[in-house]
Coordinates of C-alpha atoms in Angstrom, one line a residue:
M3 CA 0.0 0.0 0.0
Y4 CA 1.1 3.6 -0.4
G5 CA 0.0 7.0 0.9
S6 CA -1.6 9.9 -0.6
S7 CA -2.8 13.2 0.7
R8 CA -6.3 11.8 0.9
G9 CA -5.5 8.4 2.2
W10 CA -3.5 5.2 1.5
L11 CA -3.8 3.1 -1.6
P12 CA -3.6 -0.7 -1.8
P13 CA -0.6 -2.4 -3.4
R14 CA -0.8 -2.7 -7.2
R15 CA 1.4 -3.6 -10.1
L16 CA 4.5 -1.7 -11.1
P17 CA 3.5 -0.1 -14.5
L18 CA 5.4 0.1 -17.7
A19 CA 8.0 2.8 -18.4
S20 CA 5.4 5.2 -19.7
D21 CA 3.1 4.8 -16.6
R22 CA 5.2 6.8 -14.2
A23 CA 2.6 8.7 -12.3
S24 CA 0.5 5.7 -11.2
W25 CA 3.3 3.5 -10.1
V26 CA 2.7 1.7 -6.9
L27 CA 4.0 -1.5 -5.2
L28 CA 4.6 -4.6 -7.3
P29 CA 3.2 -8.0 -6.4
L30 CA 5.9 -10.5 -6.0
E31 CA 4.5 -12.9 -8.5
W32 CA 4.7 -10.3 -11.3
A33 CA 8.5 -10.3 -11.1
R34 CA 8.6 -14.0 -11.8
S35 CA 6.2 -14.0 -14.7
P36 CA 7.6 -14.2 -18.3
A37 CA 8.0 -11.0 -20.4
P38 CA 6.6 -11.7 -23.8
E39 CA 7.6 -9.6 -26.8
A40 CA 4.2 -8.0 -26.8
L41 CA 4.8 -6.5 -23.4
R42 CA 8.0 -4.8 -24.5
R43 CA 6.3 -3.5 -27.6
R44 CA 3.4 -2.0 -25.5
R45 CA 6.0 -0.3 -23.3
W46 CA 7.3 1.8 -26.2
R47 CA 4.1 2.1 -28.2
R48 CA 3.3 5.7 -29.1
R49 CA 0.0 7.1 -30.2
R50 CA -0.2 7.9 -33.8
P51 CA -1.0 11.4 -35.0
V52 CA -4.7 12.2 -35.7
L53 CA -6.7 14.7 -37.6
L54 CA -7.4 18.0 -36.0
R55 CA -10.9 19.1 -35.4
G56 CA -12.4 21.0 -38.4
S57 CA -9.0 21.8 -39.9
G58 CA -9.5 19.6 -43.0
V59 CA -5.7 19.0 -43.0
P60 CA -4.5 15.5 -42.3
C61 CA -1.5 15.1 -40.1
R62 CA 1.5 13.0 -41.3
G63 CA 2.0 9.5 -39.8
K64 CA 5.3 8.5 -38.4
A65 CA 6.3 7.0 -41.7
G66 CA 5.7 10.3 -43.5
K67 CA 2.6 9.2 -45.3
I68 CA -0.5 11.5 -45.6
A69 CA -3.4 10.2 -43.6
E70 CA -6.6 9.6 -45.5
K71 CA -9.3 12.3 -45.2
K72 CA -12.0 11.6 -42.8
K73 CA -15.6 12.8 -42.9
P74 CA -16.3 15.6 -40.4
E75 CA -18.4 13.3 -38.2
E76 CA -15.5 10.9 -37.9
W77 CA -13.0 13.5 -36.8
R78 CA -14.7 13.8 -33.4
I79 CA -13.9 10.2 -32.7
E80 CA -10.2 10.6 -33.4
V81 CA -9.5 14.1 -32.3
R82 CA -7.0 14.4 -29.5
K83 CA -6.2 17.7 -27.8
K84 CA -2.6 19.0 -27.6
E85 CA -0.8 17.2 -24.8
P86 CA -0.9 19.3 -21.7
P87 CA 2.1 19.8 -19.3
R88 CA 3.3 16.7 -17.5
E89 CA 1.9 17.8 -14.2
V90 CA -1.6 18.1 -15.8
R91 CA -1.6 14.9 -17.8
M92 CA -0.6 12.6 -15.0
R93 CA -3.2 9.9 -14.7
A94 CA -5.5 10.5 -11.7
L95 CA -5.1 8.0 -8.9
P96 CA -8.1 5.7 -8.1
P97 CA -10.4 6.5 -5.2
T98 CA -8.5 6.1 -2.0
L99 CA -9.2 5.1 1.6
R100 CA -9.1 7.8 4.2
F101 CA -6.7 8.0 7.0
S102 CA -7.6 5.5 9.6
S103 CA -8.0 8.2 12.3
P104 CA -11.6 8.5 13.6
R105 CA -13.7 11.2 12.0
Q106 CA -17.3 12.2 12.0
K107 CA -19.2 10.6 9.1
G108 CA -19.7 13.0 6.2
V109 CA -17.3 15.6 7.5
S110 CA -14.0 16.1 5.6
K111 CA -10.8 17.6 7.0
Q112 CA -11.4 20.9 5.2
E113 CA -15.0 21.1 6.5
K114 CA -14.0 20.2 10.0
F115 CA -11.2 22.7 10.3
S116 CA -12.3 25.7 8.1
P117 CA -15.4 26.7 10.2
R118 CA -13.0 27.5 13.1
C119 CA -10.9 29.7 10.9
T120 CA -13.5 31.2 8.6
P121 CA -12.6 34.8 7.8
R122 CA -14.1 37.2 10.4
H123 CA -12.9 40.8 10.8
N124 CA -10.7 40.5 7.7
A125 CA -9.1 37.2 8.7
P126 CA -7.3 35.3 6.0
Q127 CA -9.1 32.3 4.4
S128 CA -7.9 28.9 5.7
R129 CA -5.9 26.9 3.1
D130 CA -5.2 23.9 5.2
T131 CA -5.6 21.2 2.5
P132 CA -2.6 18.9 2.1
P133 CA -0.9 18.5 -1.3
K134 CA -1.9 15.7 -3.7
R135 CA 0.5 13.1 -4.9
D136 CA 1.7 12.8 -8.5
T137 CA 0.3 16.2 -9.7
G138 CA 3.7 17.5 -10.7
I139 CA 4.4 21.3 -10.6
A140 CA 1.3 23.5 -10.2
S141 CA 0.7 26.5 -12.3
E142 CA 0.7 30.2 -11.2
K143 CA -3.1 30.2 -11.5
D144 CA -3.4 27.2 -9.1
W145 CA -1.5 29.0 -6.4
G146 CA -3.3 32.3 -6.8
I147 CA -0.5 34.4 -5.3
N148 CA -1.7 38.0 -4.7
L149 CA 0.8 40.3 -3.0
L150 CA -0.3 43.7 -1.5
N151 CA 1.5 46.9 -2.3
E152 CA 1.6 47.9 1.4
S153 CA 3.0 46.6 4.6
V154 CA 0.4 44.8 6.8
S155 CA 0.7 43.3 10.3
E156 CA -2.5 42.2 11.9
S157 CA -4.0 39.3 13.9
G158 CA -7.1 38.4 15.6
I159 CA -9.1 35.9 17.7
N160 CA -12.4 34.3 16.4
E161 CA -15.4 33.7 18.6
D162 CA -14.4 30.0 19.2
G163 CA -10.9 30.9 20.4
S164 CA -9.0 30.2 17.2
T165 CA -6.4 32.7 16.2
W166 CA -5.2 34.1 12.9
Y167 CA -2.5 36.5 11.6
R168 CA -1.5 38.2 8.3
E169 CA 1.7 40.1 7.5
S170 CA 3.2 41.6 4.4
G171 CA 6.2 43.7 3.6
E172 CA 9.2 44.4 1.3
D173 CA 12.9 43.8 1.8
L174 CA 15.6 45.6 -0.2
G175 CA 19.2 44.8 -0.8
E176 CA 22.3 45.3 -3.0
S177 CA 22.3 45.2 -6.8
G178 CA 18.6 46.2 -6.8
Y179 CA 17.5 43.2 -4.8
R180 CA 13.8 43.5 -3.9
C181 CA 11.6 40.9 -2.2
R182 CA 7.9 41.5 -1.7
W183 CA 6.4 38.9 0.7
A184 CA 3.2 38.0 2.6
R185 CA 2.6 35.5 5.4
M186 CA -0.6 34.3 6.8
G187 CA -1.9 31.5 9.1
G188 CA -4.2 30.3 11.7
K189 CA -4.4 28.0 14.7
C190 CA -7.2 26.5 16.7
H191 CA -7.6 27.3 20.4
D192 CA -5.9 24.0 21.5
G193 CA -3.2 24.1 18.8
S194 CA -4.3 20.7 17.4
S195 CA -5.0 22.2 14.0
E196 CA -2.7 24.8 12.3
W197 CA -1.9 26.1 8.9
K198 CA 0.7 28.6 7.5
E199 CA 1.3 30.0 4.0
T200 CA 4.0 32.3 2.6
W201 CA 4.1 34.0 -0.8
W202 CA 7.0 36.0 -2.3
E203 CA 8.4 37.6 -5.4
K204 CA 12.0 38.6 -5.9
S205 CA 13.9 40.6 -8.5
D206 CA 17.2 42.4 -9.0
W207 CA 19.0 44.5 -11.7
T208 CA 20.5 41.4 -13.4
G209 CA 17.1 40.5 -14.7
Y210 CA 16.6 37.8 -12.1
K211 CA 12.9 37.2 -11.2
E212 CA 11.4 34.7 -8.8
L213 CA 7.9 33.8 -7.8
G214 CA 7.3 31.3 -4.9
A215 CA 5.0 30.0 -2.3
E216 CA 5.2 27.6 0.7
K217 CA 2.6 26.2 3.0
S218 CA 2.4 23.7 5.8
G219 CA -0.2 22.4 8.2
K220 CA -1.5 19.8 10.6
N221 CA -4.8 18.6 11.9
A222 CA -6.3 17.2 15.0
E223 CA -5.8 13.6 13.8
G224 CA -2.0 14.1 13.7
D225 CA -1.7 14.3 9.9
S226 CA 0.9 16.9 8.8
W227 CA 2.2 18.2 5.5
W228 CA 4.5 20.7 3.8
E229 CA 4.8 22.0 0.3
T230 CA 6.9 24.6 -1.6
W231 CA 6.7 25.9 -5.2
Q232 CA 9.0 28.2 -7.3
E233 CA 9.3 29.8 -10.7
V234 CA 12.6 31.5 -11.6
L235 CA 13.7 33.6 -14.6
Y236 CA 17.3 34.6 -15.1
Q237 CA 19.9 35.1 -17.8
D238 CA 22.7 32.6 -18.1
E239 CA 26.0 34.4 -17.6
W240 CA 27.9 32.4 -20.1
S241 CA 25.4 31.8 -23.0
N242 CA 23.4 35.0 -22.4
L243 CA 20.3 32.9 -22.9
A244 CA 17.2 33.4 -20.9
R245 CA 16.2 30.5 -18.7
I246 CA 13.1 29.6 -16.8
E247 CA 13.1 27.0 -14.0
R248 CA 10.1 25.6 -12.2
S249 CA 10.2 23.3 -9.1
A250 CA 8.0 21.9 -6.4
Q251 CA 8.5 19.8 -3.2
K252 CA 5.7 18.1 -1.3
Q253 CA 5.5 15.8 1.6
A254 CA 2.8 14.4 3.9
K255 CA 2.6 12.1 6.9
S256 CA -0.2 10.2 8.5
G257 CA -0.7 10.7 12.3
A258 CA -2.4 7.3 12.7
E259 CA 0.4 5.0 11.4
T260 CA 3.9 4.8 10.0
A261 CA 3.0 6.2 6.6
G262 CA 3.9 9.2 4.4
W263 CA 5.3 10.3 1.1
Y264 CA 7.8 12.9 -0.4
E265 CA 8.1 14.2 -3.9
K266 CA 10.5 16.6 -5.6
W267 CA 9.8 17.9 -9.2
W268 CA 11.8 20.2 -11.4
E269 CA 11.8 21.6 -15.0
K270 CA 14.4 23.7 -16.7
Y271 CA 14.1 25.5 -20.1
D272 CA 16.2 27.9 -22.2
A273 CA 15.4 30.0 -25.2
K274 CA 17.1 27.6 -27.7
G275 CA 15.1 24.6 -26.8
W276 CA 17.3 23.0 -24.2
T277 CA 15.1 21.3 -21.6
E278 CA 15.5 19.2 -18.5
K279 CA 12.8 17.6 -16.4
G280 CA 12.8 15.1 -13.6
A281 CA 11.4 13.9 -10.3
H282 CA 12.4 12.0 -7.2
K283 CA 9.7 10.3 -5.1
Y284 CA 9.6 8.3 -1.9
G285 CA 6.8 6.7 0.1
R286 CA 6.3 4.4 3.1
L287 CA 3.4 2.5 4.6
N288 CA 4.2 0.5 7.7
E289 CA 6.7 -2.2 6.6
Q290 CA 6.7 -1.3 2.8
S291 CA 8.8 1.5 1.2
W292 CA 9.1 2.5 -2.5
W293 CA 11.2 5.0 -4.5
E294 CA 11.0 6.4 -8.0
K295 CA 13.4 8.6 -10.0
W296 CA 13.0 9.7 -13.6
G297 CA 14.6 12.2 -15.9
E298 CA 14.4 13.7 -19.4
H299 CA 17.0 15.8 -21.2
Y300 CA 16.7 17.5 -24.6
D301 CA 19.7 19.4 -26.0
G302 CA 17.6 21.5 -28.4
R303 CA 19.4 20.0 -31.4
G304 CA 17.6 16.7 -31.7
S305 CA 19.4 14.6 -29.0
V306 CA 17.3 13.1 -26.3
L307 CA 17.9 11.1 -23.2
K308 CA 15.1 9.6 -21.0
W309 CA 15.3 7.2 -18.1
T310 CA 13.3 5.8 -15.2
D311 CA 14.3 3.8 -12.1
K312 CA 11.7 2.4 -9.7
W313 CA 12.2 0.0 -6.8
A314 CA 10.5 -1.1 -3.6
E315 CA 11.2 -3.2 -0.5
T316 CA 9.7 -4.6 2.6
E317 CA 11.1 -5.0 6.1
L318 CA 11.3 -8.7 5.5
G319 CA 14.0 -8.2 2.9
T320 CA 12.0 -8.6 -0.3
K321 CA 13.0 -6.2 -3.0
W322 CA 11.9 -5.6 -6.6
G323 CA 12.1 -3.0 -9.3
D324 CA 12.3 -1.9 -12.9
K325 CA 14.4 0.5 -14.9
W326 CA 14.9 1.6 -18.4
E327 CA 16.8 4.1 -20.5
E328 CA 16.7 5.5 -24.1
K329 CA 19.1 7.6 -26.1
F330 CA 18.4 8.9 -29.6
F331 CA 19.8 11.4 -32.2
A332 CA 18.9 11.7 -35.8
G333 CA 16.9 8.5 -35.8
I334 CA 19.7 6.4 -34.4
G335 CA 19.8 5.2 -30.8
S336 CA 19.2 2.6 -28.2
R337 CA 16.8 1.4 -25.5
Q338 CA 17.6 -0.9 -22.6
G339 CA 16.2 -2.0 -19.3
E340 CA 16.0 -4.5 -16.5
T341 CA 13.3 -6.0 -14.3
W342 CA 14.5 -7.6 -11.1
H343 CA 13.4 -9.2 -7.8
V344 CA 15.2 -10.3 -4.6
S345 CA 13.5 -12.8 -2.3
T346 CA 13.8 -12.9 1.5
T347 CA 16.5 -15.5 1.1
S348 CA 18.5 -13.2 -1.1
E349 CA 17.7 -15.2 -4.2
R350 CA 17.9 -12.8 -7.2
W351 CA 16.0 -13.0 -10.4
S352 CA 16.4 -10.5 -13.3
R353 CA 15.6 -10.0 -16.9
T354 CA 17.6 -7.6 -19.1
W355 CA 16.7 -6.4 -22.6
G356 CA 18.0 -4.0 -25.2
E357 CA 17.2 -2.5 -28.6
E358 CA 19.6 -1.0 -31.1
H359 CA 18.0 1.3 -33.7
F360 CA 20.1 1.8 -36.8
G361 CA 17.9 4.4 -38.5
N362 CA 17.3 2.3 -41.6
G363 CA 14.2 0.4 -40.5
K364 CA 16.3 -2.4 -38.8
V365 CA 16.2 -3.0 -35.1
H366 CA 18.4 -5.3 -33.2
K367 CA 16.7 -6.8 -30.1
Y368 CA 18.4 -8.8 -27.5
G369 CA 17.9 -9.9 -23.9
K370 CA 18.4 -12.6 -21.3
S371 CA 17.3 -13.6 -17.8
T372 CA 18.7 -15.5 -14.8
T373 CA 16.3 -18.4 -15.6
G374 CA 18.1 -19.1 -18.9
E375 CA 15.9 -17.5 -21.4
S376 CA 17.6 -15.3 -24.1
W377 CA 16.9 -13.8 -27.5
D378 CA 19.0 -12.0 -30.1
I379 CA 17.2 -11.0 -33.3
V380 CA 17.0 -8.3 -36.0
V381 CA 13.6 -7.2 -37.1
D382 CA 12.1 -4.7 -39.5
E383 CA 10.5 -2.0 -37.3
E384 CA 10.0 1.7 -37.5
T385 CA 11.8 3.9 -34.9
Y386 CA 9.8 6.4 -33.0
Y387 CA 10.9 8.8 -30.3
E388 CA 10.2 12.3 -29.1
A389 CA 13.1 14.5 -30.2
E390 CA 11.5 17.6 -28.6
P391 CA 9.6 18.0 -25.3
H392 CA 5.8 18.2 -25.6
Y393 CA 5.9 21.1 -23.2
G394 CA 8.8 23.4 -24.1
W395 CA 10.1 27.0 -24.0
A396 CA 7.1 28.6 -25.8
D397 CA 4.7 26.9 -23.4
V398 CA 6.4 27.8 -20.2
V399 CA 6.8 31.4 -21.3
G400 CA 3.1 31.6 -22.1
N401 CA 2.1 30.1 -18.7
S402 CA 4.5 32.3 -16.6
T403 CA 2.8 35.7 -17.1
Q404 CA 2.9 36.6 -13.4
L405 CA 6.6 35.8 -13.2
L406 CA 7.5 37.8 -16.2
S407 CA 5.4 40.8 -15.0
I408 CA 7.5 41.2 -11.8
Q409 CA 8.8 44.8 -11.7
P410 CA 12.4 45.3 -10.3
Q411 CA 13.6 48.4 -8.6
E412 CA 14.3 51.3 -10.9
R413 CA 18.1 51.4 -11.6
P414 CA 19.7 54.8 -11.2
P415 CA 21.8 56.0 -14.2
G416 CA 25.4 54.8 -14.1
V417 CA 24.7 52.1 -11.5
Y418 CA 25.1 48.4 -12.5
A419 CA 24.5 45.1 -10.8
S420 CA 27.5 43.2 -9.6
L421 CA 27.8 39.9 -11.4
D422 CA 29.4 36.7 -10.0
F423 CA 30.3 34.5 -12.9
G424 CA 31.4 31.7 -10.6
S425 CA 28.1 31.1 -8.9
S426 CA 24.8 29.6 -9.7
P427 CA 21.6 31.6 -10.0
P428 CA 20.4 33.2 -6.7
P429 CA 18.9 30.7 -4.3
G430 CA 15.1 30.7 -4.0
G431 CA 12.8 30.6 -1.0
G432 CA 10.8 33.0 0.9
D433 CA 11.4 34.5 4.3
R434 CA 10.1 32.0 6.8
D435 CA 8.9 32.5 10.3
D436 CA 10.2 29.0 11.3
D437 CA 13.2 26.8 10.6
G438 CA 11.8 25.2 7.5
P439 CA 9.7 22.1 6.9
P440 CA 9.3 19.5 9.6
S441 CA 11.2 16.3 9.3
L442 CA 8.3 14.2 8.3
L443 CA 10.1 11.5 6.3
P444 CA 13.5 10.1 5.8
P445 CA 15.0 11.5 2.5
P446 CA 15.0 9.5 -0.7
D447 CA 17.8 7.0 -0.9
D448 CA 20.7 9.0 -2.3
D449 CA 22.8 5.9 -2.7
Q450 CA 20.8 5.1 -5.8
P451 CA 22.2 6.5 -9.1
D452 CA 20.5 9.6 -10.6
S453 CA 20.4 7.7 -13.9
P454 CA 20.4 3.9 -14.4
P455 CA 23.6 2.3 -15.4
P456 CA 23.7 0.3 -18.6
S457 CA 22.2 -3.1 -18.2
S458 CA 24.7 -5.9 -18.4
Q459 CA 24.1 -8.2 -21.4

């Protein structure tokens, strides 16, 4: 089983490489089952292009052939909207069980807590809902950051004894540094339920801009959570190219049992098409733990690298996992992967596989397992891969209007920002009124490689 912000899900299968978002624990018998050729083909199957609604213009198939014209009434069946960002297109998790803590029937956490912190006398609205798993990096619109143009410091007590506060201000520094921020929060009379939220925007004379938010909370059942989000715009000192970076970290812990999860997501883009995306995830439910890491790298000139590594274990010593990697450039490249399992007696089973794509319609496929099976064949097969990210520079610029609209301090004539070419972009993060997020979970296993090593053949 694994946890989510709304409860804990039962163990399920480990999905294929393309099914990152819904990955959960893998039944042991899956690891021992054969891997037919059809399974590997489904792992790399891509959807074919389709006709656009009402355009009357057929899209080209992957072999370069023009698709046949369809009647207008048929287009609705095949039409497919443009792929949204990764964080939006992640498959929704199935309905989950609630935390096992006792709760009144028909009353959710939000409904149970919010009435005690409902805005009265200008009190801030409670935003105590925990983050959701596998939703990636939220958009500016989802966070709804709205900073005041004046300094505010106020607090109050509601009729039921719950308290609230709201603060905002502006900090100035060298090289035109400016940080506008706002903090707000609330607490019930006995301190059993509490929430905090911080917003900020930063800028300086180098063109650096940052928009961010952080929130945390806990409820009477002992459940606690923390989440932070950032968007950054800056100019690379060496290439002079504009870059935008987006990131998010989330974690939640159940107060009723040893259960919780942690996620870290990031996306990086530059104006020439270079793109990097990735995520690290960790979760635990009583005696079971699981990890997932994946990454994508596009150099903007047609070269692409993608990889995924997932593994899980129990306190009894059983471990299992799956990993794969693909590299392509100009139609030539390779794919390889491994599925493995270790029993409580340290008996190891694994199956490795690989593909070499020569760019001429020929594909060399090979593999073997510890049970003695093996294959080594050359087949006629088209090569398909994504040479460009489905969500790239133009998309992130179009969805970062609030970040781009941040106004830095006016620079006096003859005054210039001091540049440090040996350092990375300014660190993000808002001014906090505490020492950072609570230590809810152990960090992801950093002993694992950031990218999977080549499978031994």
